[in-house]
Amino acid sequence: DTAVSQTPKYLVTQMGNDKSIKCEQNLGHDTMYWYKQDSKKFLKIMFSYNNKELIINETVPNRFSPKSPDKAHLNLHINSLELGDSAVYFCASSTSAGAGETQYFGPGTRLLVL
Amino acid sequence: LAKTTQPISMDSYEGQEVNITCSHNNIATNDYITWYQQFPSQGPRFIIQGYKTKVTNEVASLFIPADRKSSTLSLPRVSLSDTAVYYCLVGDPLSIGGGADGLTFGKGTHLIIQP
């Protein structure tokens, strides 16, 4: 069983569309994250949720809205997609929200905005 | 801002020992040092974590000097499959939502192993 899974794996869409990426972890972790890795391979934190509560929101446009229906799921909804949103989005989870906690990453969702 | 500085890239050959150093001059008392490995088209994967002195597991060793302002990831007898990007992070495991600095991976070190 995959510990951290994301769907879809690939997403190609037009500018202006709204899309969602889903993430699920079966590790029983309390904390989940969304990261963005751009074409230059810079991997940057976007959001962090602990027990369904938002604890980190890193200067991300409000077109990005995370939602955590329960501790095992953290979805990312993106409105009005722009060319610059093209990147690989990684979901991760950890036992707790401490910044030094070991994180377990999903396989990534490759988003291409045309 | 990332709390760490690493070389952008390194080259080595199969069978060699590779050492990648990370600088973290402003490491806090409660911060741990964690290294991740990322292969192309995959998410980062935990390699090793330490607080001080030396830590060793089945994959790597981590050397941390007394002042903790740097750390060195040591990969023994590398193979072609060790070609990947290696990230160094520092953060406090007990600092809930302790800020994005400890979650900033930066660009990492691209290690290329040649035959």
Coordinates of C-alpha atoms in Angstrom, one line a residue:
Chain A
D1 CA 0.0 0.0 0.0
T2 CA 1.2 3.5 -0.9
A3 CA 1.9 5.5 2.2
V4 CA 1.2 8.9 0.6
S5 CA -0.8 9.0 -2.6
Q6 CA -1.8 11.8 -4.9
T7 CA -4.2 12.0 -7.7
P8 CA -4.0 12.8 -10.5
K9 CA -0.4 12.1 -11.4
Y10 CA -0.5 14.3 -14.5
L11 CA -2.8 17.3 -15.1
V12 CA -2.9 19.3 -18.3
T13 CA -5.3 22.2 -18.5
Q14 CA -6.0 25.6 -20.0
M15 CA -5.4 28.9 -18.4
G16 CA -8.3 30.2 -16.4
N17 CA -9.6 26.7 -15.4
D18 CA -10.2 25.5 -11.9
K19 CA -8.6 22.2 -10.9
S20 CA -8.1 20.1 -7.7
I21 CA -5.4 17.8 -6.6
K22 CA -6.1 15.2 -3.9
C23 CA -3.7 13.7 -1.3
E24 CA -4.2 10.8 1.1
Q25 CA -1.9 9.3 3.7
N26 CA -2.4 6.0 5.4
L27 CA 0.3 6.5 8.0
G28 CA -1.9 7.8 10.8
H29 CA 0.0 11.1 10.7
D30 CA -1.4 14.3 12.2
T31 CA 0.3 16.7 9.8
M32 CA 0.2 17.1 6.0
Y33 CA 1.9 19.5 3.6
W34 CA 1.7 20.8 0.1
Y35 CA 5.0 21.8 -1.7
K36 CA 5.6 23.3 -5.1
Q37 CA 8.6 22.3 -7.2
D38 CA 9.2 24.6 -10.1
S39 CA 11.2 24.1 -13.3
K40 CA 14.4 25.1 -11.5
K41 CA 13.8 22.3 -9.0
F42 CA 13.3 24.7 -6.1
L43 CA 11.1 22.9 -3.6
K44 CA 9.1 25.3 -1.6
I45 CA 6.5 24.8 1.2
M46 CA 3.0 26.1 0.4
F47 CA 0.8 24.9 3.2
S48 CA 0.8 22.8 6.3
Y49 CA -2.1 21.4 8.2
N50 CA -2.0 19.8 11.7
N51 CA -5.1 17.9 12.8
K52 CA -7.1 19.6 10.0
E53 CA -6.0 23.0 11.1
L54 CA -4.0 25.3 8.9
I55 CA -0.7 26.2 10.5
I56 CA 1.5 27.4 7.7
N57 CA 0.4 29.5 4.7
E58 CA 3.4 30.7 2.8
T59 CA 2.6 33.8 0.7
V60 CA 0.6 31.7 -1.8
P61 CA -2.0 33.5 -4.0
N62 CA -5.5 33.1 -2.6
R63 CA -6.3 31.2 -5.8
F64 CA -4.8 28.3 -4.0
S65 CA -7.2 26.9 -1.4
P66 CA -6.2 23.8 0.7
K67 CA -8.9 21.7 2.3
S68 CA -8.5 19.0 4.9
P69 CA -11.7 17.0 5.4
D70 CA -10.0 14.7 7.9
K71 CA -6.5 14.0 9.1
A72 CA -5.8 11.6 6.3
H73 CA -6.6 13.9 3.5
L74 CA -5.4 17.2 2.2
N75 CA -6.7 18.5 -1.1
L76 CA -5.5 21.5 -3.1
H77 CA -7.9 23.5 -5.2
I78 CA -6.6 26.0 -7.6
N79 CA -8.8 28.7 -9.2
S80 CA -8.2 30.6 -12.4
L81 CA -5.0 28.7 -13.3
E82 CA -2.1 30.7 -14.7
L83 CA 0.9 29.7 -16.8
G84 CA 3.2 30.2 -13.8
D85 CA 1.3 27.6 -11.9
S86 CA 2.9 24.9 -14.0
A87 CA 5.0 22.8 -11.7
V88 CA 5.2 19.6 -9.8
Y89 CA 3.1 19.6 -6.6
F90 CA 4.1 17.3 -3.8
C91 CA 2.0 16.3 -0.8
A92 CA 3.8 15.1 2.3
S93 CA 2.9 14.0 5.8
S94 CA 4.6 13.7 9.2
T95 CA 3.9 12.4 12.7
S96 CA 3.5 15.9 14.0
A97 CA 4.0 19.5 13.0
G98 CA 7.5 20.1 14.2
A99 CA 9.7 21.5 11.5
G100 CA 12.3 18.8 12.1
E101 CA 9.9 15.9 11.8
T102 CA 10.6 13.4 9.1
Q103 CA 8.3 13.9 6.2
Y104 CA 7.0 11.2 3.8
F105 CA 6.3 12.5 0.3
G106 CA 3.8 11.5 -2.3
P107 CA 4.8 10.8 -5.9
G108 CA 3.9 14.3 -7.1
T109 CA 1.3 15.8 -9.5
R110 CA 2.7 17.3 -12.6
L111 CA 0.6 20.3 -13.6
L112 CA 0.9 21.9 -17.0
V113 CA -1.1 25.0 -17.7
L114 CA -1.4 25.8 -21.4
Chain B
L1 CA 14.9 32.3 3.4
A2 CA 16.5 28.9 3.5
K3 CA 18.5 28.2 6.7
T4 CA 21.0 26.1 4.8
T5 CA 23.6 26.4 2.1
Q6 CA 24.8 23.5 -0.1
P7 CA 26.9 23.2 -3.3
I8 CA 24.7 23.2 -6.4
S9 CA 26.3 20.1 -7.9
M10 CA 29.0 17.4 -7.3
D11 CA 30.5 14.7 -9.5
S12 CA 32.0 11.4 -8.4
Y13 CA 32.6 7.8 -9.6
E14 CA 31.2 4.5 -8.8
G15 CA 32.8 2.9 -5.7
Q16 CA 34.0 6.2 -4.3
E17 CA 32.9 7.8 -1.0
V18 CA 31.0 11.0 -1.4
N19 CA 30.8 13.7 1.2
I20 CA 28.2 16.6 0.8
T21 CA 28.5 19.4 3.2
C22 CA 25.7 21.7 4.3
S23 CA 26.2 25.0 6.1
H24 CA 23.7 26.2 8.7
N25 CA 25.4 29.0 10.6
N26 CA 22.2 30.1 12.3
I27 CA 21.1 26.7 13.6
A28 CA 19.1 27.0 16.8
T29 CA 19.6 25.0 19.9
N30 CA 16.7 22.7 19.4
D31 CA 17.1 22.2 15.6
Y32 CA 17.8 18.8 14.1
I33 CA 19.5 18.3 10.8
T34 CA 17.7 16.1 8.2
W35 CA 18.8 15.0 4.8
Y36 CA 16.5 13.9 2.0
Q37 CA 17.2 12.3 -1.4
Q38 CA 15.2 13.0 -4.5
F39 CA 15.3 11.0 -7.8
P40 CA 13.9 12.5 -11.0
S41 CA 10.1 12.3 -11.1
Q42 CA 9.8 11.2 -7.5
G43 CA 9.1 12.9 -4.2
P44 CA 12.0 13.5 -1.7
R45 CA 12.8 10.5 0.5
F46 CA 14.3 10.7 4.1
I47 CA 17.9 9.5 4.4
I48 CA 19.2 10.4 7.8
Q49 CA 18.7 12.8 10.7
G50 CA 21.0 13.9 13.5
Y51 CA 21.5 16.4 16.3
K52 CA 25.2 16.2 17.1
T53 CA 28.4 14.1 16.6
K54 CA 27.8 11.2 14.2
V55 CA 24.8 9.2 13.1
T56 CA 25.0 6.1 10.9
N57 CA 22.3 4.0 9.3
E58 CA 22.3 1.4 6.5
V59 CA 22.4 4.1 3.8
A60 CA 24.6 6.9 5.0
S61 CA 26.5 8.6 7.8
L62 CA 26.0 12.1 9.1
F63 CA 28.9 14.0 10.7
I64 CA 28.1 17.1 12.8
P65 CA 30.9 19.1 14.4
A66 CA 30.6 20.4 17.9
D67 CA 29.5 23.9 16.9
R68 CA 26.8 22.4 14.7
K69 CA 27.2 25.1 12.1
S70 CA 27.7 22.6 9.3
S71 CA 27.0 18.9 8.6
T72 CA 28.4 16.4 6.2
L73 CA 26.4 13.6 4.6
S74 CA 28.7 10.7 3.7
L75 CA 27.6 8.1 1.1
P76 CA 30.0 5.1 1.2
R77 CA 30.9 3.4 -2.1
V78 CA 28.4 5.2 -4.3
S79 CA 26.8 3.5 -7.4
L80 CA 25.1 5.0 -10.4
S81 CA 21.8 4.7 -8.7
D82 CA 22.9 7.3 -6.1
T83 CA 22.6 10.0 -8.8
A84 CA 20.0 12.3 -7.3
V85 CA 19.4 15.6 -5.6
Y86 CA 20.3 15.8 -1.9
Y87 CA 18.6 18.3 0.4
C88 CA 19.7 19.4 3.8
L89 CA 17.1 20.9 6.2
V90 CA 17.3 22.1 9.8
G91 CA 14.3 22.4 12.1
D92 CA 13.0 21.9 15.5
P93 CA 10.8 18.7 15.7
L94 CA 9.0 20.1 18.7
S95 CA 8.2 23.5 17.2
I96 CA 4.6 23.2 16.0
G97 CA 4.2 25.1 12.8
G98 CA 7.6 26.4 13.7
G99 CA 7.8 28.5 10.6
A100 CA 8.5 27.8 7.0
D101 CA 12.2 28.2 7.3
G102 CA 12.6 24.7 8.6
L103 CA 10.5 23.4 5.7
T104 CA 12.4 25.2 2.9
F105 CA 14.3 22.6 0.8
G106 CA 16.1 25.1 -1.5
K107 CA 17.7 23.7 -4.6
G108 CA 19.8 20.9 -3.0
T109 CA 23.0 19.4 -4.3
H110 CA 22.7 17.5 -7.6
L111 CA 25.1 14.5 -7.2
I112 CA 26.1 12.8 -10.5
I113 CA 27.8 9.5 -10.3
Q114 CA 29.7 8.3 -13.3
P115 CA 30.9 4.8 -14.2

